[in-house]
Amino acid sequence: MTERAGQIIFALTLAAGVLTGCAQADEGADAVRATPSGRTIPFDLYTHCGIDEARIGSTYFEAETPLSDGSGNPPEGWDNPSQRGTMTLKSETEAVFTDDAGHEVRFRARPGASAFKHICS
């Protein structure tokens, strides 16, 4: 009788472990599906000399459409020297900056770049 009870407890423990594993896998899968377009990170975009470049990790990106006021400053409505928002990495070569003010800037990686194109003072 004791041996039989032990087998039943072992079987229930094994089943619980399998069910728990499935639940964790499903939760992880949902988390991946929640961001199908890429990973979004908080980002302070440097805007002091206009919106032209960004460095994400060790990759240098350039704006598809650079933005400025025509005098080397950020356009009206942008904070200076930086704008707080998020950067969504769409792929290894594409990123999109957005913020609560409604701005959106698309960036493309600069293959082989190891520094910014322009140094802003």
Coordinates of C-alpha atoms in Angstrom, one line a residue:
M1 CA 0.0 0.0 0.0
T2 CA 2.8 2.5 0.8
E3 CA 4.6 1.7 -2.4
R4 CA 1.4 2.3 -4.4
A5 CA 0.8 5.6 -2.6
G6 CA 4.4 6.7 -3.4
Q7 CA 3.8 5.9 -7.1
I8 CA 0.7 8.0 -7.1
I9 CA 2.4 10.9 -5.5
F10 CA 5.3 10.6 -8.0
A11 CA 2.9 10.5 -10.9
L12 CA 1.0 13.6 -9.6
T13 CA 4.3 15.5 -9.0
L14 CA 5.5 14.6 -12.6
A15 CA 2.1 15.8 -14.1
A16 CA 2.2 19.0 -12.1
G17 CA 5.7 19.7 -13.4
V18 CA 4.7 19.1 -17.0
L19 CA 1.7 21.4 -16.6
T20 CA 3.8 24.1 -15.0
G21 CA 6.3 23.9 -17.8
C22 CA 3.6 24.3 -20.4
A23 CA 2.1 27.3 -18.6
Q24 CA 5.5 29.0 -18.4
A25 CA 6.2 28.3 -22.1
D26 CA 2.8 29.8 -23.1
E27 CA 3.5 32.9 -21.0
G28 CA 6.8 33.4 -22.7
A29 CA 5.3 32.9 -26.1
D30 CA 2.7 35.5 -25.3
A31 CA 5.4 38.0 -24.3
V32 CA 7.2 37.5 -27.6
R33 CA 3.9 37.9 -29.5
A34 CA 3.2 41.1 -27.6
T35 CA 6.0 42.9 -29.5
P36 CA 6.0 41.4 -33.0
S37 CA 7.7 44.5 -34.5
G38 CA 10.8 44.4 -32.4
R39 CA 12.2 45.5 -29.0
T40 CA 11.3 48.9 -27.6
I41 CA 13.7 50.7 -25.2
P42 CA 13.5 54.0 -23.4
F43 CA 15.7 56.5 -25.4
D44 CA 17.0 60.0 -25.0
L45 CA 17.5 61.3 -28.6
Y46 CA 20.2 63.9 -28.9
T47 CA 18.5 66.9 -30.7
H48 CA 20.9 69.9 -30.0
C49 CA 22.1 70.2 -33.6
G50 CA 18.9 68.8 -35.2
I51 CA 17.7 65.3 -35.5
D52 CA 20.1 63.4 -37.8
E53 CA 21.8 60.5 -36.0
A54 CA 21.4 58.1 -33.2
R55 CA 23.6 55.4 -31.6
I56 CA 21.9 52.3 -30.4
G57 CA 24.3 50.0 -28.6
S58 CA 27.3 49.9 -30.9
T59 CA 25.4 50.6 -34.1
Y60 CA 25.2 54.1 -35.6
F61 CA 22.0 55.1 -37.3
E62 CA 21.0 58.1 -39.5
A63 CA 17.6 59.6 -39.8
E64 CA 15.8 58.8 -43.1
T65 CA 14.6 62.4 -43.1
P66 CA 16.9 64.7 -40.9
L67 CA 15.0 67.4 -39.1
S68 CA 16.2 70.9 -38.1
D69 CA 15.0 74.5 -37.9
G70 CA 17.3 75.4 -40.8
S71 CA 19.9 76.8 -38.4
G72 CA 21.3 73.6 -37.0
N73 CA 18.8 73.4 -34.1
P74 CA 15.9 71.0 -33.4
P75 CA 12.6 72.0 -35.1
E76 CA 10.0 73.8 -33.0
G77 CA 8.2 71.5 -30.6
W78 CA 11.3 69.4 -29.8
D79 CA 13.2 69.6 -26.6
N80 CA 16.8 70.8 -26.6
P81 CA 19.4 69.2 -26.0
S82 CA 17.5 65.9 -26.0
Q83 CA 14.0 64.5 -26.4
R84 CA 12.9 61.6 -24.2
G85 CA 11.0 58.8 -25.8
T86 CA 11.4 55.3 -27.0
M87 CA 13.3 53.6 -29.8
T88 CA 11.8 50.5 -31.4
L89 CA 14.3 48.3 -33.1
K90 CA 12.4 47.0 -36.1
S91 CA 15.4 45.0 -37.3
E92 CA 19.1 45.1 -37.2
T93 CA 19.1 48.0 -39.7
E94 CA 15.8 49.8 -38.9
A95 CA 14.7 51.8 -35.8
V96 CA 11.9 54.2 -35.0
F97 CA 12.0 56.9 -32.4
T98 CA 8.6 58.0 -30.9
D99 CA 7.6 60.2 -28.0
D100 CA 4.6 61.4 -26.0
A101 CA 4.5 64.6 -28.1
G102 CA 3.7 62.6 -31.2
H103 CA 7.1 62.8 -32.9
E104 CA 8.2 59.9 -35.1
V105 CA 11.6 59.6 -36.7
R106 CA 12.7 56.6 -38.7
F107 CA 16.4 55.6 -38.7
R108 CA 18.6 53.3 -40.8
A109 CA 21.8 51.7 -39.7
R110 CA 25.0 53.0 -41.3
P111 CA 26.9 49.8 -42.2
G112 CA 30.6 49.9 -41.0
A113 CA 30.2 53.2 -39.1
S114 CA 32.3 53.5 -36.0
A115 CA 31.5 57.2 -35.2
F116 CA 28.9 59.9 -35.8
K117 CA 29.1 61.7 -39.1
H118 CA 29.0 65.1 -37.4
I119 CA 30.3 66.3 -34.0
C120 CA 27.9 68.7 -32.5
S121 CA 29.2 71.2 -29.9

